[in-house]
Amino acid sequence: MASLTSTSLMLWLSLLFSAYCTVHVMAAWPRGGSTRFYEFKIQTMKVTKLCNSKDIVTVNNMFPGPVLYAQEDDRVIVKVTNQSPYNATIHWHGVRQILTCWFDGPSYITQCPLQPGQTFTYEFTMYKQKGTFFWHAHVSWLRGTVYGAIVVYPKTGVPYPFKYPYEEHIIILGEYWLQDVVQLERQILASGGAPPPANAYTINGHPGPNYNCSANDVYKIDVVSGKTYLLRLINAGLNMENFFAIANHKLTIVEADAEYTKPFTTDRVMLGPGQTMNVLVTADQPIGKYSMAMGPYMSAQGVAFQNITAVAHFQYLGAQPNSLSLPARLPNFNDNLAVKTVMDGLKSLNPVPVPKEIDVNLFVTIGLNVQKCRSKNPRQNCQGANNGVMAASMNNISFIKPNVSVLEAYYKDIDGYFTEDFPEAPLKFYDFVNGAPNNIPNNTESMNGTRTKVIDYGSRVQIILQDTGTVTTENHPIHLHGYSFYVVAYGSGNYNPQTVNFNLVDPPYMNTIGVPVGGWAAIRFTADNPGVWFMHCHFDVHQSWGLGTVLIVKNGKGVLETLPHPPADFPRC
């Protein structure tokens, strides 16, 4: 991946290319940034991995896809042409999309997918945002291979709040299936059961030497003894959370979800899908070859998962090329304490403006469900727990995506595609973690619907996310589009407002929160970005099963609080 020199070149080139770009007329905008222009072609390419050749969907014939570079406050324009045989969209994960909800990318939420042969130009501003983000497909399970990094630097002359690293490297954690991921999703939904484990984990697309036919399919960073490196970690995996560690080296976290944190040093980190983290690593060990390892964190009971570790090399200059790599020590796959320890260490770098008074208070249960088998062919279609059909829900409602986008239906006031009755709390309160109605499939059925929650502009919002044990408790990475939020508290068991101790001084500011297994998390934000925003679990299988909802934030007053009209080339369903 790009070192600092090539990064500067990329920035210079993108400045050069962007000088003559045209822009849609949008609301008056705080200027000061440059415009960066990129062209993405979504296309299939043949790759050979794990003793097997197959076509995968990629962007610009790169796996992972191209890195998008920008600076804080830059305008970014990406012309996306779908040359693949599948419907596609691109989501700019973590980008707040201030007044640009039309370009957010989740299929049937803010846009209809790009059909094969179609083009759509995404435009947004990195307004007051910098750090490590990523982009990925947001339709079906195409995210399995369609992803890449977004690196947004501070404004010129603004330093990092830590010692400048010798080099920066992007590390994208992924999962790889030998099967076509679009067909895999269709098969899973048709079967009613759970997905098979991935065939491999990957680091920057490489599985590493622990997998068949992969002795040379290894990612490597060459390091100089005594130097400090910034690693931009991204988990782009589909259905797994992962630990990451480097043998004999400490990781100092300085950023989480593209927001600076107080430096926190640890032996290993855990990232759920959708999470990013910047860590500093100093090459302070004897010259040699050290493993960078990615392994599973599986908090659910009875779920099959890939337990072979993906390995990359952190190799000192001067090390013998064929020397053995020192193995990294990863936690056990179900080490909840290792996850909690890192979460406990995440604090915003400086005091932050957390909303103290709350206007909208949502209590949202998250978990799995088993629907009754209604198929005439149960062996084929009811392979979930106790011969039922797997589902997932928020407040016991499984979200059904409509066949036009919610945003378009809302903006044009078209009836029949969604309702505005997502409940502010579950219909029943009980011991969510330990006393969930587990006599499957009788009491675990969720209701289906495209239910949304409408919020007035400027409302101060608190959401309590409560894990449930209906089928199994699990750490769920919940992502909110259009916003970052303060994680003001979290804990195990059932949320208890009497005993909760909120951090209203320096909580981390995130866009994806791993709700603790058998526990809860409390998040707060101010609803100051009008539009239609998806909130969902970033496990794609849970999203496919309905673990999500939509928050609609109404317009405020005046042009800078009002969502502009849709772009001219907006895709039609």
Coordinates of C-alpha atoms in Angstrom, one line a residue:
M1 CA 0.0 0.0 0.0
A2 CA 1.0 3.6 -0.4
S3 CA 3.9 4.9 1.6
L4 CA 3.9 8.7 2.4
T5 CA 5.9 9.6 -0.8
S6 CA 3.4 7.8 -3.1
T7 CA 0.5 9.2 -1.1
S8 CA 1.8 12.8 -1.6
L9 CA 2.0 12.0 -5.4
M10 CA -1.6 10.7 -5.3
L11 CA -2.8 13.9 -3.6
W12 CA -0.9 16.0 -6.2
L13 CA -2.3 14.0 -9.1
S14 CA -5.8 14.1 -7.8
L15 CA -5.5 17.9 -7.4
L16 CA -4.3 18.2 -11.0
F17 CA -7.2 16.1 -12.4
S18 CA -9.8 17.7 -10.3
A19 CA -9.2 21.3 -11.5
Y20 CA -11.8 21.0 -14.3
C21 CA -14.6 19.0 -12.7
T22 CA -18.2 20.2 -12.9
V23 CA -20.4 20.1 -9.9
H24 CA -24.2 19.8 -9.4
V25 CA -25.6 23.0 -7.9
M26 CA -26.0 22.3 -4.2
A27 CA -26.8 24.5 -1.2
A28 CA -24.2 27.2 -0.4
W29 CA -21.3 25.5 1.2
P30 CA -18.4 26.4 3.4
R31 CA -15.6 26.5 0.7
G32 CA -11.9 26.0 1.2
G33 CA -11.5 22.4 0.0
S34 CA -10.3 21.2 -3.4
T35 CA -12.4 18.9 -5.6
R36 CA -11.2 15.4 -6.1
F37 CA -12.4 13.4 -9.1
Y38 CA -12.4 9.6 -9.4
E39 CA -13.8 7.1 -11.8
F40 CA -15.0 3.7 -10.6
K41 CA -15.8 0.9 -13.1
I42 CA -17.5 -2.0 -11.3
Q43 CA -16.4 -5.1 -13.3
T44 CA -15.7 -8.8 -13.0
M45 CA -12.1 -10.1 -13.0
K46 CA -10.6 -13.5 -12.7
V47 CA -8.6 -14.3 -9.6
T48 CA -6.9 -17.4 -8.4
K49 CA -6.9 -18.1 -4.7
L50 CA -7.0 -21.2 -2.5
C51 CA -6.3 -23.5 -5.5
N52 CA -9.3 -22.1 -7.3
S53 CA -9.9 -19.7 -10.2
K54 CA -13.1 -17.7 -10.3
D55 CA -14.6 -14.4 -11.4
I56 CA -15.2 -11.8 -8.7
V57 CA -16.7 -8.4 -8.9
T58 CA -14.2 -5.6 -8.3
V59 CA -13.7 -1.9 -9.0
N60 CA -11.2 -0.9 -11.7
N61 CA -10.0 -4.6 -11.8
M62 CA -8.4 -4.2 -8.3
F63 CA -8.9 -6.3 -5.2
P64 CA -9.2 -4.6 -2.8
G65 CA -10.3 -1.6 -4.9
P66 CA -8.6 1.7 -5.4
V67 CA -7.9 4.0 -2.5
L68 CA -9.8 7.3 -2.5
Y69 CA -7.5 10.1 -1.2
A70 CA -8.8 13.5 0.0
Q71 CA -8.2 16.3 2.6
E72 CA -10.6 17.6 5.2
D73 CA -13.4 19.7 3.6
D74 CA -12.6 18.5 0.1
R75 CA -15.4 17.9 -2.4
V76 CA -15.3 14.3 -3.7
I77 CA -16.8 13.3 -7.1
V78 CA -16.9 9.7 -8.1
K79 CA -18.3 8.6 -11.4
V80 CA -19.4 5.0 -11.0
T81 CA -20.2 2.8 -14.0
N82 CA -21.6 -0.6 -13.5
Q83 CA -20.1 -3.0 -16.0
S84 CA -20.8 -6.1 -13.9
P85 CA -23.7 -8.5 -14.5
Y86 CA -25.3 -7.6 -11.1
N87 CA -27.1 -4.6 -9.6
A88 CA -24.7 -2.5 -7.6
T89 CA -24.3 0.6 -5.4
I90 CA -21.4 2.2 -3.5
H91 CA -21.7 3.4 0.1
W92 CA -19.1 5.8 1.5
H93 CA -18.9 4.3 5.0
G94 CA -18.5 6.8 7.8
V95 CA -18.9 9.8 5.5
R96 CA -21.6 12.0 7.1
Q97 CA -23.2 13.1 3.8
I98 CA -24.2 16.5 5.1
L99 CA -27.1 17.5 2.8
T100 CA -26.1 14.8 0.3
C101 CA -28.3 11.9 1.4
W102 CA -29.0 11.1 -2.3
F103 CA -25.3 9.9 -2.6
D104 CA -25.2 7.7 0.6
G105 CA -25.6 4.5 -1.4
P106 CA -27.5 1.8 0.5
S107 CA -29.8 0.1 -2.1
Y108 CA -33.5 0.7 -1.7
I109 CA -32.9 3.0 1.3
T110 CA -31.4 6.1 -0.4
Q111 CA -31.2 5.0 -4.1
C112 CA -32.2 2.3 -6.5
P113 CA -29.3 0.1 -7.5
L114 CA -27.2 0.8 -10.7
Q115 CA -28.4 -1.8 -13.1
P116 CA -25.8 -3.3 -15.5
G117 CA -24.6 -0.7 -17.9
Q118 CA -25.8 2.3 -15.8
T119 CA -23.7 5.2 -14.5
F120 CA -24.2 7.4 -11.5
T121 CA -22.0 10.2 -10.2
Y122 CA -21.7 10.4 -6.4
E123 CA -20.8 13.8 -4.9
F124 CA -20.2 14.7 -1.3
T125 CA -18.0 16.8 0.9
M126 CA -15.7 15.6 3.7
Y127 CA -17.0 18.4 5.8
K128 CA -15.1 18.6 9.1
Q129 CA -14.0 15.0 8.6
K130 CA -10.6 13.4 8.4
G131 CA -9.2 9.9 9.1
T132 CA -9.7 6.4 7.8
F133 CA -13.0 5.5 6.1
F134 CA -13.8 2.9 3.5
W135 CA -16.2 2.4 0.6
H136 CA -18.1 -0.7 -0.2
A137 CA -21.0 -2.1 -2.3
H138 CA -24.3 -1.9 -0.5
V139 CA -26.5 -4.3 -2.3
S140 CA -26.8 -8.1 -1.9
W141 CA -23.5 -9.5 -0.6
L142 CA -21.3 -7.8 -3.2
R143 CA -19.4 -6.1 -0.4
G144 CA -17.6 -9.5 -0.1
T145 CA -15.2 -8.2 -2.9
V146 CA -16.3 -4.7 -3.7
Y147 CA -14.5 -2.5 -1.2
G148 CA -11.6 -0.1 -0.7
A149 CA -10.1 2.5 1.6
I150 CA -10.8 6.2 1.9
V151 CA -8.0 8.2 3.4
V152 CA -8.7 11.8 4.4
Y153 CA -5.8 13.8 5.5
P154 CA -6.0 16.9 7.8
K155 CA -5.9 20.3 6.1
T156 CA -2.5 21.5 4.9
G157 CA -0.4 22.6 7.8
V158 CA -2.5 20.8 10.4
P159 CA -0.4 18.1 12.1
Y160 CA -1.5 14.7 13.5
P161 CA -2.0 14.9 17.3
F162 CA 0.8 12.3 17.6
K163 CA 4.4 11.9 16.4
Y164 CA 4.5 11.8 12.7
P165 CA 4.9 8.2 11.4
Y166 CA 7.8 7.2 9.2
E167 CA 5.3 5.5 6.8
E168 CA 1.5 4.8 6.7
H169 CA 0.0 1.5 5.5
I170 CA -3.6 0.5 4.8
I171 CA -4.6 -2.9 6.2
I172 CA -8.0 -4.2 5.1
L173 CA -9.4 -7.3 6.8
G174 CA -11.7 -9.3 4.6
E175 CA -13.4 -12.7 4.1
Y176 CA -13.2 -14.7 0.9
W177 CA -15.7 -17.3 -0.4
L178 CA -15.0 -19.7 -3.3
Q179 CA -18.7 -19.4 -4.1
D180 CA -20.2 -16.4 -5.9
V181 CA -21.4 -14.2 -3.0
V182 CA -24.5 -12.9 -4.8
Q183 CA -25.7 -16.5 -5.4
L184 CA -24.6 -17.4 -1.8
E185 CA -27.0 -14.8 -0.4
R186 CA -29.8 -16.1 -2.5
Q187 CA -29.2 -19.7 -1.5
I188 CA -29.0 -18.7 2.2
L189 CA -32.3 -16.8 2.1
A190 CA -34.0 -19.6 0.2
S191 CA -32.7 -22.3 2.6
G192 CA -34.0 -20.4 5.7
G193 CA -30.7 -21.4 7.4
A194 CA -27.3 -19.9 8.4
P195 CA -24.4 -19.1 6.0
P196 CA -21.4 -21.4 5.7
P197 CA -18.1 -20.0 7.1
A198 CA -15.9 -18.1 4.7
N199 CA -13.2 -20.2 3.0
A200 CA -10.5 -17.8 4.2
Y201 CA -9.8 -14.6 5.9
T202 CA -7.7 -12.1 3.9
I203 CA -5.4 -9.2 4.7
N204 CA -5.4 -6.8 1.7
G205 CA -6.9 -9.6 -0.3
H206 CA -4.2 -12.1 0.6
P207 CA -5.0 -15.2 2.8
G208 CA -1.4 -16.0 3.8
P209 CA 0.5 -19.2 4.2
N210 CA -1.9 -21.0 6.6
Y211 CA -4.3 -21.7 3.7
N212 CA -3.9 -24.2 0.8
C213 CA -2.1 -22.9 -2.3
S214 CA -1.4 -19.6 -0.5
A215 CA 2.3 -19.8 0.5
N216 CA 3.1 -17.0 -1.8
D217 CA -0.3 -15.2 -1.5
V218 CA 0.9 -13.1 1.4
Y219 CA 0.8 -9.4 2.1
K220 CA 4.1 -7.9 3.4
I221 CA 5.2 -4.6 4.9
D222 CA 9.0 -3.9 4.9
V223 CA 10.0 -2.0 8.0
V224 CA 13.1 -0.2 9.2
S225 CA 14.3 -0.9 12.7
G226 CA 13.5 1.9 15.2
K227 CA 10.9 3.6 13.0
T228 CA 7.2 4.1 13.9
Y229 CA 4.4 3.1 11.4
L230 CA 0.8 4.2 11.2
L231 CA -1.5 1.3 10.2
R232 CA -4.9 2.2 9.0
L233 CA -7.0 -0.9 9.9
I234 CA -10.3 -1.5 8.2
N235 CA -12.6 -4.5 8.7
A236 CA -14.5 -5.0 5.4
G237 CA -15.5 -8.6 6.3
L238 CA -19.1 -9.8 5.6
N239 CA -20.2 -11.8 8.6
M240 CA -17.3 -12.0 11.1
E241 CA -15.7 -9.9 13.7
N242 CA -11.9 -10.3 13.9
F243 CA -8.9 -9.9 16.3
F244 CA -5.7 -8.4 14.8
A245 CA -2.2 -8.5 16.4
I246 CA 1.4 -8.3 15.4
A247 CA 3.8 -10.8 17.0
N248 CA 5.9 -9.2 19.8
H249 CA 4.7 -5.7 19.0
K250 CA 2.4 -3.3 20.8
L251 CA -0.4 -1.4 19.0
T252 CA -1.2 2.2 20.1
I253 CA -4.7 3.2 19.1
V254 CA -4.9 6.9 18.0
E255 CA -8.1 6.9 16.0
A256 CA -11.3 4.9 15.9
D257 CA -14.0 5.3 13.2
A258 CA -12.1 8.3 11.8
E259 CA -12.0 10.3 15.1
Y260 CA -8.9 10.9 17.2
T261 CA -8.7 9.0 20.5
K262 CA -6.5 9.4 23.5
P263 CA -3.5 7.1 22.8
F264 CA -4.2 3.6 24.2
T265 CA -1.6 0.8 23.9
T266 CA -2.7 -2.8 23.7
D267 CA -1.4 -6.2 22.4
R268 CA -4.3 -6.8 20.1
V269 CA -7.5 -5.1 18.8
M270 CA -10.9 -6.3 17.7
L271 CA -12.7 -4.8 14.7
G272 CA -16.2 -5.7 13.7
P273 CA -17.3 -5.3 10.0
G274 CA -17.6 -1.6 9.3
Q275 CA -15.1 -0.5 12.0
T276 CA -11.8 1.3 11.3
M277 CA -8.9 2.0 13.6
N278 CA -5.6 3.7 13.2
V279 CA -2.7 2.3 15.3
L280 CA 0.9 3.2 15.7
V281 CA 3.5 0.4 15.7
T282 CA 7.2 0.9 16.5
A283 CA 9.7 -1.5 14.9
D284 CA 11.5 -2.0 18.2
Q285 CA 12.2 -5.8 18.2
P286 CA 15.2 -7.7 17.0
I287 CA 15.6 -7.8 13.2
G288 CA 13.4 -10.6 11.9
K289 CA 10.1 -11.5 10.3
Y290 CA 6.9 -11.1 12.4
S291 CA 3.4 -12.2 11.8
M292 CA 0.5 -9.8 11.4
A293 CA -2.4 -12.1 12.2
M294 CA -6.2 -11.9 11.8
G295 CA -8.4 -14.4 13.5
P296 CA -12.0 -14.9 14.5
Y297 CA -14.0 -13.3 17.4
M298 CA -17.2 -15.3 17.6
S299 CA -19.5 -14.4 20.5
A300 CA -22.6 -16.3 19.5
Q301 CA -23.3 -19.9 20.5
G302 CA -23.4 -22.8 18.1
V303 CA -22.4 -20.8 14.9
A304 CA -19.8 -22.4 12.5
F305 CA -16.9 -20.1 11.6
Q306 CA -13.5 -20.1 9.9
N307 CA -10.9 -20.7 12.5
I308 CA -7.7 -20.6 10.3
T309 CA -5.8 -17.4 10.9
A310 CA -4.9 -15.1 8.0
V311 CA -1.2 -14.0 8.2
A312 CA 0.7 -11.1 6.7
H313 CA 4.4 -10.3 7.3
F314 CA 5.8 -7.4 9.3
Q315 CA 9.4 -7.8 8.0
Y316 CA 12.4 -5.9 9.1
L317 CA 14.9 -4.8 6.5
G318 CA 18.0 -7.0 7.0
A319 CA 15.9 -10.1 8.0
Q320 CA 16.7 -13.3 6.1
P321 CA 14.1 -13.6 3.3
N322 CA 13.3 -17.3 4.0
S323 CA 13.4 -16.9 7.8
L324 CA 10.4 -18.3 9.7
S325 CA 7.9 -15.7 10.8
L326 CA 7.4 -15.4 14.5
P327 CA 3.7 -16.2 15.2
A328 CA 1.3 -13.6 16.7
R329 CA -0.7 -14.5 19.8
L330 CA -4.4 -13.9 19.2
P331 CA -7.1 -14.2 22.0
N332 CA -9.4 -17.2 22.1
F333 CA -12.2 -16.9 19.6
N334 CA -14.7 -16.2 22.4
D335 CA -12.6 -13.9 24.6
N336 CA -15.2 -11.2 25.5
L337 CA -12.8 -9.7 28.0
A338 CA -10.2 -8.9 25.3
V339 CA -12.9 -7.0 23.4
K340 CA -14.2 -5.1 26.5
T341 CA -10.6 -4.1 27.5
V342 CA -10.1 -2.3 24.1
M343 CA -13.5 -0.7 24.2
D344 CA -12.8 0.5 27.8
G345 CA -9.6 2.2 26.5
L346 CA -11.3 4.2 23.8
K347 CA -11.8 7.8 24.7
S348 CA -12.1 11.0 22.6
L349 CA -8.8 12.9 22.4
N350 CA -10.4 16.1 23.9
P351 CA -13.7 16.9 25.7
V352 CA -16.6 16.7 23.3
P353 CA -20.0 18.4 23.1
V354 CA -22.2 15.4 24.1
P355 CA -26.0 16.3 24.2
K356 CA -26.9 16.5 27.9
E357 CA -30.7 16.9 27.5
I358 CA -32.6 14.4 25.4
D359 CA -35.6 15.1 23.1
V360 CA -35.9 11.6 21.5
N361 CA -35.3 8.5 23.5
L362 CA -35.3 5.1 21.7
F363 CA -34.9 1.7 23.3
V364 CA -34.1 -0.8 20.6
T365 CA -33.7 -4.5 21.1
I366 CA -31.5 -6.3 18.5
G367 CA -31.3 -10.0 17.9
L368 CA -32.2 -13.1 15.9
N369 CA -35.6 -14.7 15.4
V370 CA -36.9 -18.0 14.0
Q371 CA -40.0 -17.8 11.9
K372 CA -42.4 -20.7 11.6
C373 CA -41.9 -22.9 8.5
R374 CA -44.6 -22.2 6.0
S375 CA -43.0 -23.9 3.0
K376 CA -44.4 -26.8 1.2
N377 CA -40.9 -28.0 1.0
P378 CA -39.5 -27.7 4.6
R379 CA -36.4 -29.8 4.0
Q380 CA -35.3 -27.3 1.3
N381 CA -36.5 -24.0 2.8
C382 CA -36.7 -24.4 6.6
Q383 CA -33.1 -25.1 7.6
G384 CA -33.0 -22.7 10.5
A385 CA -33.1 -23.6 14.2
N386 CA -35.8 -26.2 15.1
N387 CA -36.8 -26.5 11.4
G388 CA -37.8 -22.8 11.2
V389 CA -36.6 -19.9 9.0
M390 CA -33.9 -17.6 10.4
A391 CA -34.7 -13.9 10.7
A392 CA -33.4 -10.9 12.6
S393 CA -35.0 -7.8 14.0
M394 CA -35.0 -4.5 15.9
N395 CA -37.8 -4.2 18.4
N396 CA -39.0 -7.5 17.0
I397 CA -39.6 -6.0 13.6
S398 CA -37.7 -7.5 10.6
F399 CA -37.0 -4.7 8.1
I400 CA -38.2 -5.4 4.6
K401 CA -36.6 -3.2 1.9
P402 CA -39.2 -1.8 -0.5
N403 CA -38.8 -1.9 -4.3
V404 CA -38.2 1.8 -4.6
S405 CA -35.9 3.7 -2.3
V406 CA -37.4 5.0 1.0
L407 CA -35.7 8.4 0.3
E408 CA -37.4 8.8 -3.0
A409 CA -40.8 7.7 -1.6
Y410 CA -40.4 10.1 1.3
Y411 CA -39.1 13.0 -0.7
K412 CA -41.9 12.7 -3.4
D413 CA -44.5 11.8 -0.7
I414 CA -45.4 8.5 -2.4
D415 CA -47.7 6.3 -0.3
G416 CA -47.4 2.6 0.3
Y417 CA -43.7 2.0 0.5
F418 CA -43.0 2.6 4.2
T419 CA -44.7 3.5 7.4
E420 CA -43.7 5.9 10.1
D421 CA -44.5 3.7 13.1
F422 CA -41.2 2.1 14.2
P423 CA -41.8 1.7 18.0
E424 CA -39.7 3.8 20.4
A425 CA -39.4 0.7 22.7
P426 CA -40.2 -3.0 22.4
L427 CA -43.8 -4.0 22.9
K428 CA -42.9 -6.3 25.8
F429 CA -40.2 -5.8 28.4
Y430 CA -38.7 -8.9 30.1
D431 CA -35.2 -10.2 30.9
F432 CA -33.9 -9.7 27.4
V433 CA -30.6 -11.4 27.9
N434 CA -31.4 -14.4 30.0
G435 CA -35.2 -14.8 29.8
A436 CA -35.9 -14.4 26.2
P437 CA -38.7 -16.7 24.9
N438 CA -36.5 -19.5 23.7
N439 CA -39.1 -22.2 23.0
I440 CA -38.4 -21.9 19.3
P441 CA -40.2 -21.4 17.0
N442 CA -43.3 -20.5 19.0
N443 CA -42.4 -17.1 20.5
T444 CA -39.5 -15.9 18.5
E445 CA -41.4 -14.8 15.5
S446 CA -40.8 -11.2 14.4
M447 CA -43.2 -8.9 12.5
N448 CA -42.2 -7.8 9.0
G449 CA -42.4 -4.3 7.8
T450 CA -40.7 -1.2 6.3
R451 CA -41.2 0.8 9.5
T452 CA -39.3 4.0 10.0
K453 CA -38.9 6.5 12.9
V454 CA -39.3 10.2 12.0
I455 CA -37.2 12.7 14.0
D456 CA -37.5 16.5 14.0
Y457 CA -34.4 18.4 12.8
G458 CA -32.2 19.4 15.7
S459 CA -33.5 16.8 18.1
R460 CA -31.1 15.5 20.6
V461 CA -31.3 11.7 20.3
Q462 CA -30.4 8.9 22.7
I463 CA -30.6 5.3 21.5
I464 CA -30.2 2.3 23.9
L465 CA -29.2 -0.7 21.9
Q466 CA -30.0 -3.9 23.8
D467 CA -28.8 -7.4 22.8
T468 CA -31.2 -10.2 23.3
G469 CA -30.8 -13.9 23.8
T470 CA -33.8 -15.0 21.7
V471 CA -31.7 -17.5 19.7
T472 CA -28.3 -16.6 21.0
T473 CA -26.7 -13.5 22.5
E474 CA -24.0 -12.0 20.2
N475 CA -21.8 -8.9 19.7
H476 CA -23.6 -7.0 16.9
P477 CA -21.7 -4.2 15.0
I478 CA -24.5 -1.6 14.6
H479 CA -23.8 1.1 11.9
L480 CA -25.7 4.4 11.6
H481 CA -25.6 6.1 8.2
G482 CA -25.4 9.9 8.0
Y483 CA -24.1 10.4 11.5
S484 CA -21.4 9.6 14.0
F485 CA -22.5 9.2 17.6
Y486 CA -21.1 9.4 21.1
V487 CA -20.9 6.0 22.8
V488 CA -21.8 7.4 26.3
A489 CA -22.1 4.0 28.1
Y490 CA -22.2 0.2 27.6
G491 CA -22.4 -2.8 29.8
S492 CA -23.4 -6.4 30.2
G493 CA -26.9 -7.8 31.1
N494 CA -30.0 -5.7 30.7
Y495 CA -29.8 -1.9 30.5
N496 CA -30.8 -0.3 33.9
P497 CA -31.4 3.4 33.8
Q498 CA -31.1 3.5 37.6
T499 CA -27.4 2.3 37.7
V500 CA -26.0 3.5 34.4
N501 CA -23.0 5.8 34.6
F502 CA -22.8 8.0 31.4
N503 CA -19.5 9.4 30.2
L504 CA -20.5 12.9 29.1
V505 CA -17.0 14.3 28.9
D506 CA -14.8 12.3 26.5
P507 CA -16.8 9.3 25.1
P508 CA -15.6 7.9 21.7
Y509 CA -17.3 9.3 18.6
M510 CA -18.1 6.4 16.3
N511 CA -20.2 5.3 13.4
T512 CA -20.3 1.6 14.1
I513 CA -20.6 0.2 17.7
G514 CA -20.2 -3.4 18.7
V515 CA -23.1 -3.9 21.1
P516 CA -21.6 -6.2 23.7
V517 CA -22.6 -9.8 23.7
G518 CA -25.5 -10.2 26.2
G519 CA -25.3 -6.5 26.9
W520 CA -26.2 -3.0 25.7
A521 CA -24.8 0.3 24.5
A522 CA -26.1 3.8 24.8
I523 CA -25.4 6.3 22.0
R524 CA -26.2 10.0 21.6
F525 CA -26.2 12.5 18.7
T526 CA -27.9 15.6 17.4
A527 CA -30.2 15.0 14.4
D528 CA -28.8 17.9 12.3
N529 CA -28.6 16.2 8.9
P530 CA -31.9 15.9 7.1
G531 CA -32.5 12.7 5.1
V532 CA -33.3 9.0 5.3
W533 CA -30.6 7.1 7.2
F534 CA -30.2 3.3 7.5
M535 CA -29.3 1.9 10.9
H536 CA -28.4 -1.8 10.7
C537 CA -26.2 -4.6 11.8
H538 CA -23.0 -4.8 9.6
F539 CA -23.1 -8.6 9.5
D540 CA -24.5 -8.9 6.0
V541 CA -26.4 -12.1 6.9
H542 CA -28.2 -10.2 9.7
Q543 CA -29.0 -7.3 7.4
S544 CA -30.4 -9.7 4.9
W545 CA -32.6 -11.3 7.6
G546 CA -34.0 -7.8 8.6
L547 CA -31.8 -6.5 11.4
G548 CA -32.2 -2.8 10.6
T549 CA -34.5 0.2 10.6
V550 CA -34.6 3.7 9.0
L551 CA -34.4 7.0 10.8
I552 CA -36.0 9.9 8.8
V553 CA -34.7 13.3 9.9
K554 CA -37.0 16.1 8.7
N555 CA -35.8 19.3 7.2
G556 CA -35.0 22.3 9.4
K557 CA -35.3 25.9 8.4
G558 CA -33.5 27.5 5.5
V559 CA -31.3 26.2 2.7
L560 CA -28.5 24.8 4.9
E561 CA -31.0 22.6 6.9
T562 CA -32.9 21.4 3.8
L563 CA -32.2 18.4 1.7
P564 CA -31.7 19.5 -1.9
H565 CA -33.6 17.9 -4.8
P566 CA -32.3 14.6 -6.3
P567 CA -29.5 14.7 -8.9
A568 CA -30.4 14.6 -12.6
D569 CA -28.8 11.1 -13.1
F570 CA -30.4 9.5 -10.1
P571 CA -30.9 5.8 -10.8
R572 CA -34.5 4.6 -11.5
C573 CA -35.8 1.3 -10.2

